Amino acid sequence: MHSASPSAPVNLVPVGRALISVSDKTGLLDFARALATQGVELISTGGTAQTLRTAGLKVRDVAEVTGFPEMMDGRVKTLHPMVHGGLLALRDDDEHLVAMAAHGIEPIDLLVVNLYPFEQTVARGASYVDCIENIDIGGPAMIRAAAKNHKFVNVVTDPQDYDAVLAEMKANDGATSYAFRQKLALTAYSRTGAYDAAVSAWMAGAIKEEAPRRRAFAGTLAQTLRYGENPHQKAAFYTDGTQRPGVATAQQWQGKELSYNNINDTDAAFELVAEFDPAQGPACAIIKHANPCGVARGATMSEAYARAFDCDRTSAFGGIIALNQPLDEATAQKITEIFTEVVIAPGATPEARAVFAAKKNLRLLTTDRLPDPKAKGLAWKQVAGGFLVQDRDNGALSMADLKVVTKRQPTEDELRDLLFAWTVAKHVKSNAIIYVKDGATVGVGAGQMSRVDSTRIAARKAQDMAEAIGAPGPLTQGSVVASDAFFPFADGLITAAEAGATAIIQPGGSMRDDEVIAAADERGLAMIFTGMRHFRH
């Protein structure tokens, strides 16, 4: 008799038959042998079946089960009632059991499927046709069916779960528990959801649909975190599969687990320092609370670090340091003179690692390269009821983009510093003001509600640092200034001039541009308009 309502969950269900069809054969043979040893019948498809047979395992072909050969280049092989009936049948429903008996459908207790490597195909820059061919159809269909019927069926989508399945079966005399099958089902639906998200994201890019009607993002758990921004917030870190160099792909050599704030700040630091081509010399960025408190170039990495540190030694304490070249011993020695949370660089010498080894709480991360600051990508941010999506800010300037709007032209040295300051401004929370002199920041004003306040704060911090390091005068004397957006009034520019700035770079576009230009001319400043702003909220 057909059940009027779902019956209570069945706890222990023996595993008697498994269907295995995998593209990633990592750990496959050991897993399949262990299943066979426990008396599990193996059913398989194509290359997976051949791999198992070559290893001496007894396998039934899916074609034998369905009565139909694989066809259409393998596109049609598991989409059949003999497969989906075996996955979806409720073993405590009389009508389902009658149907199974009438049509010779055998139950499938364990489904092991990982999908065609669509994400990897896209990542290697394959053609449109190749990407389409690597969209799995039968795999997701089977996974969803098995996951829906987790009351009776185990579904495995990741080789990482093989050992857990074997341990569960060993603990329960060849059976699995309902709670265990629930966890497998959750992982399975997460996998198909992520797979569909990857396909839809690729499709949107392929047909240049900038704002598709539905947008999906997905990630894979990298680690659970002790807490979020604050101790009362739970948090976790997920990777998105893009392999962009940074925290997600870095090797951690030492130190305790990264925190939520560590990851956020380290990402900000590495993205900033990557703006400076290592072929043009060493550069260092020091970050505190996602804002740079010092950025500099130098003849050596040690010098670059020292110059960045001298911008704001107070804020640098407990900060994040990013380098655009491998960490060397001399720089490592200097860094250990104060407390630092994280250092990230595209490599580190054995000597540098040995220096850090004595600082157990200092995390050292290395990557194989820098992220490309000009690469395209998406950035998103949650808001109540939804999320905002935009292109990653990969905006960059060339000399042809610069428009001198004042009577005085900037000198070559000023121009070099102006472009440096503009690059840093892109990574400072708005309203952003950056003073730069000789390839190093000397004052940073970030995140103020008023642009003139950012200008004053940056100048005051530079004055404080001059006193701390025994400089004869404010470090802003003879500096240049970058503003991430236009000056709405002349007061911000006047404040920068009073601090000793000689040249300014800003987007322009204010209703009072003429007033701002006139103020610059009156004070003998050179000013460049970029036509591009870099708000960062």
JSON list of C-alpha atoms in Angstrom, two decimals, residues 317-441:
[
{"chain": "A", "resi": 317, "resn": "PHE", "atom": "CA", "xyz": [52.72, 47.54, 14.72]},
{"chain": "A", "resi": 318, "resn": "GLY", "atom": "CA", "xyz": [50.64, 44.37, 14.41]},
{"chain": "A", "resi": 319, "resn": "GLY", "atom": "CA", "xyz": [50.13, 44.96, 10.70]},
{"chain": "A", "resi": 320, "resn": "ILE", "atom": "CA", "xyz": [50.27, 42.89, 7.52]},
{"chain": "A", "resi": 321, "resn": "ILE", "atom": "CA", "xyz": [53.29, 43.14, 5.23]},
{"chain": "A", "resi": 322, "resn": "ALA", "atom": "CA", "xyz": [53.21, 42.31, 1.52]},
{"chain": "A", "resi": 323, "resn": "LEU", "atom": "CA", "xyz": [56.23, 42.21, -0.78]},
{"chain": "A", "resi": 324, "resn": "ASN", "atom": "CA", "xyz": [56.37, 42.15, -4.57]},
{"chain": "A", "resi": 325, "resn": "GLN", "atom": "CA", "xyz": [59.56, 40.04, -4.62]},
{"chain": "A", "resi": 326, "resn": "PRO", "atom": "CA", "xyz": [60.67, 37.03, -2.56]},
{"chain": "A", "resi": 327, "resn": "LEU", "atom": "CA", "xyz": [61.45, 37.69, 1.09]},
{"chain": "A", "resi": 328, "resn": "ASP", "atom": "CA", "xyz": [65.20, 37.75, 1.78]},
{"chain": "A", "resi": 329, "resn": "GLU", "atom": "CA", "xyz": [67.15, 37.38, 5.01]},
{"chain": "A", "resi": 330, "resn": "ALA", "atom": "CA", "xyz": [67.98, 41.07, 5.50]},
{"chain": "A", "resi": 331, "resn": "THR", "atom": "CA", "xyz": [64.34, 42.10, 5.13]},
{"chain": "A", "resi": 332, "resn": "ALA", "atom": "CA", "xyz": [63.22, 39.29, 7.43]},
{"chain": "A", "resi": 333, "resn": "GLN", "atom": "CA", "xyz": [65.64, 40.53, 10.10]},
{"chain": "A", "resi": 334, "resn": "LYS", "atom": "CA", "xyz": [64.19, 44.05, 9.93]},
{"chain": "A", "resi": 335, "resn": "ILE", "atom": "CA", "xyz": [60.59, 42.82, 10.03]},
{"chain": "A", "resi": 336, "resn": "THR", "atom": "CA", "xyz": [61.20, 40.84, 13.22]},
{"chain": "A", "resi": 337, "resn": "GLU", "atom": "CA", "xyz": [62.18, 44.00, 15.08]},
{"chain": "A", "resi": 338, "resn": "ILE", "atom": "CA", "xyz": [58.48, 44.73, 15.71]},
{"chain": "A", "resi": 339, "resn": "PHE", "atom": "CA", "xyz": [55.37, 42.58, 16.09]},
{"chain": "A", "resi": 340, "resn": "THR", "atom": "CA", "xyz": [53.83, 41.70, 12.72]},
{"chain": "A", "resi": 341, "resn": "GLU", "atom": "CA", "xyz": [50.78, 39.50, 12.14]},
{"chain": "A", "resi": 342, "resn": "VAL", "atom": "CA", "xyz": [51.38, 38.23, 8.60]},
{"chain": "A", "resi": 343, "resn": "VAL", "atom": "CA", "xyz": [54.00, 38.51, 5.86]},
{"chain": "A", "resi": 344, "resn": "ILE", "atom": "CA", "xyz": [53.05, 37.47, 2.31]},
{"chain": "A", "resi": 345, "resn": "ALA", "atom": "CA", "xyz": [55.41, 37.39, -0.65]},
{"chain": "A", "resi": 346, "resn": "PRO", "atom": "CA", "xyz": [55.94, 35.56, -3.95]},
{"chain": "A", "resi": 347, "resn": "GLY", "atom": "CA", "xyz": [58.50, 33.28, -2.35]},
{"chain": "A", "resi": 348, "resn": "ALA", "atom": "CA", "xyz": [61.02, 33.36, 0.50]},
{"chain": "A", "resi": 349, "resn": "THR", "atom": "CA", "xyz": [64.62, 32.24, 0.80]},
{"chain": "A", "resi": 350, "resn": "PRO", "atom": "CA", "xyz": [65.52, 29.44, 3.23]},
{"chain": "A", "resi": 351, "resn": "GLU", "atom": "CA", "xyz": [67.56, 31.99, 5.18]},
{"chain": "A", "resi": 352, "resn": "ALA", "atom": "CA", "xyz": [64.55, 34.29, 5.54]},
{"chain": "A", "resi": 353, "resn": "ARG", "atom": "CA", "xyz": [62.37, 31.39, 6.71]},
{"chain": "A", "resi": 354, "resn": "ALA", "atom": "CA", "xyz": [65.01, 30.50, 9.27]},
{"chain": "A", "resi": 355, "resn": "VAL", "atom": "CA", "xyz": [64.90, 34.05, 10.65]},
{"chain": "A", "resi": 356, "resn": "PHE", "atom": "CA", "xyz": [61.13, 33.89, 11.00]},
{"chain": "A", "resi": 357, "resn": "ALA", "atom": "CA", "xyz": [61.24, 30.46, 12.62]},
{"chain": "A", "resi": 358, "resn": "ALA", "atom": "CA", "xyz": [62.12, 32.10, 15.92]},
{"chain": "A", "resi": 359, "resn": "LYS", "atom": "CA", "xyz": [58.89, 34.14, 15.78]},
{"chain": "A", "resi": 360, "resn": "LYS", "atom": "CA", "xyz": [56.27, 31.45, 16.34]},
{"chain": "A", "resi": 361, "resn": "ASN", "atom": "CA", "xyz": [53.26, 33.77, 16.11]},
{"chain": "A", "resi": 362, "resn": "LEU", "atom": "CA", "xyz": [54.36, 35.40, 12.86]},
{"chain": "A", "resi": 363, "resn": "ARG", "atom": "CA", "xyz": [52.59, 33.87, 9.88]},
{"chain": "A", "resi": 364, "resn": "LEU", "atom": "CA", "xyz": [54.61, 33.60, 6.69]},
{"chain": "A", "resi": 365, "resn": "LEU", "atom": "CA", "xyz": [52.71, 32.99, 3.45]},
{"chain": "A", "resi": 366, "resn": "THR", "atom": "CA", "xyz": [54.28, 32.49, 0.04]},
{"chain": "A", "resi": 367, "resn": "THR", "atom": "CA", "xyz": [52.76, 32.24, -3.43]},
{"chain": "A", "resi": 368, "resn": "ASP", "atom": "CA", "xyz": [54.25, 31.23, -6.75]},
{"chain": "A", "resi": 369, "resn": "ARG", "atom": "CA", "xyz": [53.49, 34.62, -8.32]},
{"chain": "A", "resi": 370, "resn": "LEU", "atom": "CA", "xyz": [51.66, 37.93, -7.90]},
{"chain": "A", "resi": 371, "resn": "PRO", "atom": "CA", "xyz": [48.02, 38.47, -8.85]},
{"chain": "A", "resi": 372, "resn": "ASP", "atom": "CA", "xyz": [47.48, 40.38, -12.08]},
{"chain": "A", "resi": 373, "resn": "PRO", "atom": "CA", "xyz": [46.06, 43.81, -11.14]},
{"chain": "A", "resi": 374, "resn": "LYS", "atom": "CA", "xyz": [44.70, 44.28, -14.65]},
{"chain": "A", "resi": 375, "resn": "ALA", "atom": "CA", "xyz": [42.87, 40.94, -14.81]},
{"chain": "A", "resi": 376, "resn": "LYS", "atom": "CA", "xyz": [39.12, 40.99, -15.18]},
{"chain": "A", "resi": 377, "resn": "GLY", "atom": "CA", "xyz": [36.92, 39.58, -12.46]},
{"chain": "A", "resi": 378, "resn": "LEU", "atom": "CA", "xyz": [33.87, 40.22, -10.33]},
{"chain": "A", "resi": 379, "resn": "ALA", "atom": "CA", "xyz": [33.53, 41.64, -6.84]},
{"chain": "A", "resi": 380, "resn": "TRP", "atom": "CA", "xyz": [30.39, 41.35, -4.77]},
{"chain": "A", "resi": 381, "resn": "LYS", "atom": "CA", "xyz": [29.08, 42.67, -1.49]},
{"chain": "A", "resi": 382, "resn": "GLN", "atom": "CA", "xyz": [26.06, 41.66, 0.55]},
{"chain": "A", "resi": 383, "resn": "VAL", "atom": "CA", "xyz": [23.35, 44.18, 1.36]},
{"chain": "A", "resi": 384, "resn": "ALA", "atom": "CA", "xyz": [19.99, 43.62, 3.03]},
{"chain": "A", "resi": 385, "resn": "GLY", "atom": "CA", "xyz": [17.87, 41.53, 0.69]},
{"chain": "A", "resi": 386, "resn": "GLY", "atom": "CA", "xyz": [20.53, 40.97, -1.94]},
{"chain": "A", "resi": 387, "resn": "PHE", "atom": "CA", "xyz": [24.05, 41.68, -3.08]},
{"chain": "A", "resi": 388, "resn": "LEU", "atom": "CA", "xyz": [25.84, 44.14, -5.29]},
{"chain": "A", "resi": 389, "resn": "VAL", "atom": "CA", "xyz": [28.01, 42.85, -8.12]},
{"chain": "A", "resi": 390, "resn": "GLN", "atom": "CA", "xyz": [30.57, 44.84, -10.06]},
{"chain": "A", "resi": 391, "resn": "ASP", "atom": "CA", "xyz": [33.73, 44.39, -12.10]},
{"chain": "A", "resi": 392, "resn": "ARG", "atom": "CA", "xyz": [36.92, 44.21, -10.06]},
{"chain": "A", "resi": 393, "resn": "ASP", "atom": "CA", "xyz": [38.60, 47.62, -10.06]},
{"chain": "A", "resi": 394, "resn": "ASN", "atom": "CA", "xyz": [41.33, 46.86, -12.59]},
{"chain": "A", "resi": 395, "resn": "GLY", "atom": "CA", "xyz": [41.49, 50.44, -13.83]},
{"chain": "A", "resi": 396, "resn": "ALA", "atom": "CA", "xyz": [44.98, 51.64, -14.70]},
{"chain": "A", "resi": 397, "resn": "LEU", "atom": "CA", "xyz": [46.45, 54.77, -16.26]},
{"chain": "A", "resi": 398, "resn": "SER", "atom": "CA", "xyz": [48.84, 55.33, -19.10]},
{"chain": "A", "resi": 399, "resn": "MET", "atom": "CA", "xyz": [50.70, 58.55, -19.82]},
{"chain": "A", "resi": 400, "resn": "ALA", "atom": "CA", "xyz": [48.20, 59.28, -22.60]},
{"chain": "A", "resi": 401, "resn": "ASP", "atom": "CA", "xyz": [45.38, 59.36, -20.01]},
{"chain": "A", "resi": 402, "resn": "LEU", "atom": "CA", "xyz": [46.94, 62.21, -18.02]},
{"chain": "A", "resi": 403, "resn": "LYS", "atom": "CA", "xyz": [45.78, 65.77, -18.58]},
{"chain": "A", "resi": 404, "resn": "VAL", "atom": "CA", "xyz": [47.78, 68.62, -17.07]},
{"chain": "A", "resi": 405, "resn": "VAL", "atom": "CA", "xyz": [45.27, 71.36, -16.21]},
{"chain": "A", "resi": 406, "resn": "THR", "atom": "CA", "xyz": [47.55, 73.89, -14.51]},
{"chain": "A", "resi": 407, "resn": "LYS", "atom": "CA", "xyz": [49.97, 76.43, -15.88]},
{"chain": "A", "resi": 408, "resn": "ARG", "atom": "CA", "xyz": [52.90, 74.54, -14.44]},
{"chain": "A", "resi": 409, "resn": "GLN", "atom": "CA", "xyz": [53.81, 71.11, -15.81]},
{"chain": "A", "resi": 410, "resn": "PRO", "atom": "CA", "xyz": [54.91, 68.47, -13.29]},
{"chain": "A", "resi": 411, "resn": "THR", "atom": "CA", "xyz": [58.59, 67.57, -13.27]},
{"chain": "A", "resi": 412, "resn": "GLU", "atom": "CA", "xyz": [59.67, 64.03, -14.14]},
{"chain": "A", "resi": 413, "resn": "ASP", "atom": "CA", "xyz": [60.22, 63.26, -10.46]},
{"chain": "A", "resi": 414, "resn": "GLU", "atom": "CA", "xyz": [56.81, 64.66, -9.55]},
{"chain": "A", "resi": 415, "resn": "LEU", "atom": "CA", "xyz": [55.15, 62.70, -12.34]},
{"chain": "A", "resi": 416, "resn": "ARG", "atom": "CA", "xyz": [56.73, 59.48, -11.12]},
{"chain": "A", "resi": 417, "resn": "ASP", "atom": "CA", "xyz": [55.51, 60.11, -7.59]},
{"chain": "A", "resi": 418, "resn": "LEU", "atom": "CA", "xyz": [52.06, 61.18, -8.78]},
{"chain": "A", "resi": 419, "resn": "LEU", "atom": "CA", "xyz": [51.54, 57.87, -10.55]},
{"chain": "A", "resi": 420, "resn": "PHE", "atom": "CA", "xyz": [52.82, 56.03, -7.47]},
{"chain": "A", "resi": 421, "resn": "ALA", "atom": "CA", "xyz": [50.39, 57.95, -5.24]},
{"chain": "A", "resi": 422, "resn": "TRP", "atom": "CA", "xyz": [47.52, 57.31, -7.65]},
{"chain": "A", "resi": 423, "resn": "THR", "atom": "CA", "xyz": [48.25, 53.58, -7.59]},
{"chain": "A", "resi": 424, "resn": "VAL", "atom": "CA", "xyz": [48.14, 53.54, -3.79]},
{"chain": "A", "resi": 425, "resn": "ALA", "atom": "CA", "xyz": [44.94, 55.61, -3.73]},
{"chain": "A", "resi": 426, "resn": "LYS", "atom": "CA", "xyz": [43.12, 52.81, -5.53]},
{"chain": "A", "resi": 427, "resn": "HIS", "atom": "CA", "xyz": [43.61, 50.65, -2.42]},
{"chain": "A", "resi": 428, "resn": "VAL", "atom": "CA", "xyz": [42.73, 53.19, 0.29]},
{"chain": "A", "resi": 429, "resn": "LYS", "atom": "CA", "xyz": [39.21, 53.52, 1.67]},
{"chain": "A", "resi": 430, "resn": "SER", "atom": "CA", "xyz": [37.45, 56.62, 0.39]},
{"chain": "A", "resi": 431, "resn": "ASN", "atom": "CA", "xyz": [37.76, 59.49, 0.98]},
{"chain": "A", "resi": 432, "resn": "ALA", "atom": "CA", "xyz": [41.44, 58.81, 0.25]},
{"chain": "A", "resi": 433, "resn": "ILE", "atom": "CA", "xyz": [44.35, 61.24, 0.29]},
{"chain": "A", "resi": 434, "resn": "ILE", "atom": "CA", "xyz": [47.92, 60.03, -0.20]},
{"chain": "A", "resi": 435, "resn": "TYR", "atom": "CA", "xyz": [51.09, 62.08, 0.11]},
{"chain": "A", "resi": 436, "resn": "VAL", "atom": "CA", "xyz": [54.13, 60.58, -1.64]},
{"chain": "A", "resi": 437, "resn": "LYS", "atom": "CA", "xyz": [57.76, 61.64, -1.83]},
{"chain": "A", "resi": 438, "resn": "ASP", "atom": "CA", "xyz": [60.59, 59.88, -3.67]},
{"chain": "A", "resi": 439, "resn": "GLY", "atom": "CA", "xyz": [58.61, 56.67, -4.21]},
{"chain": "A", "resi": 440, "resn": "ALA", "atom": "CA", "xyz": [57.26, 56.28, -0.69]},
{"chain": "A", "resi": 441, "resn": "THR", "atom": "CA", "xyz": [54.07, 57.28, 1.06]}
]
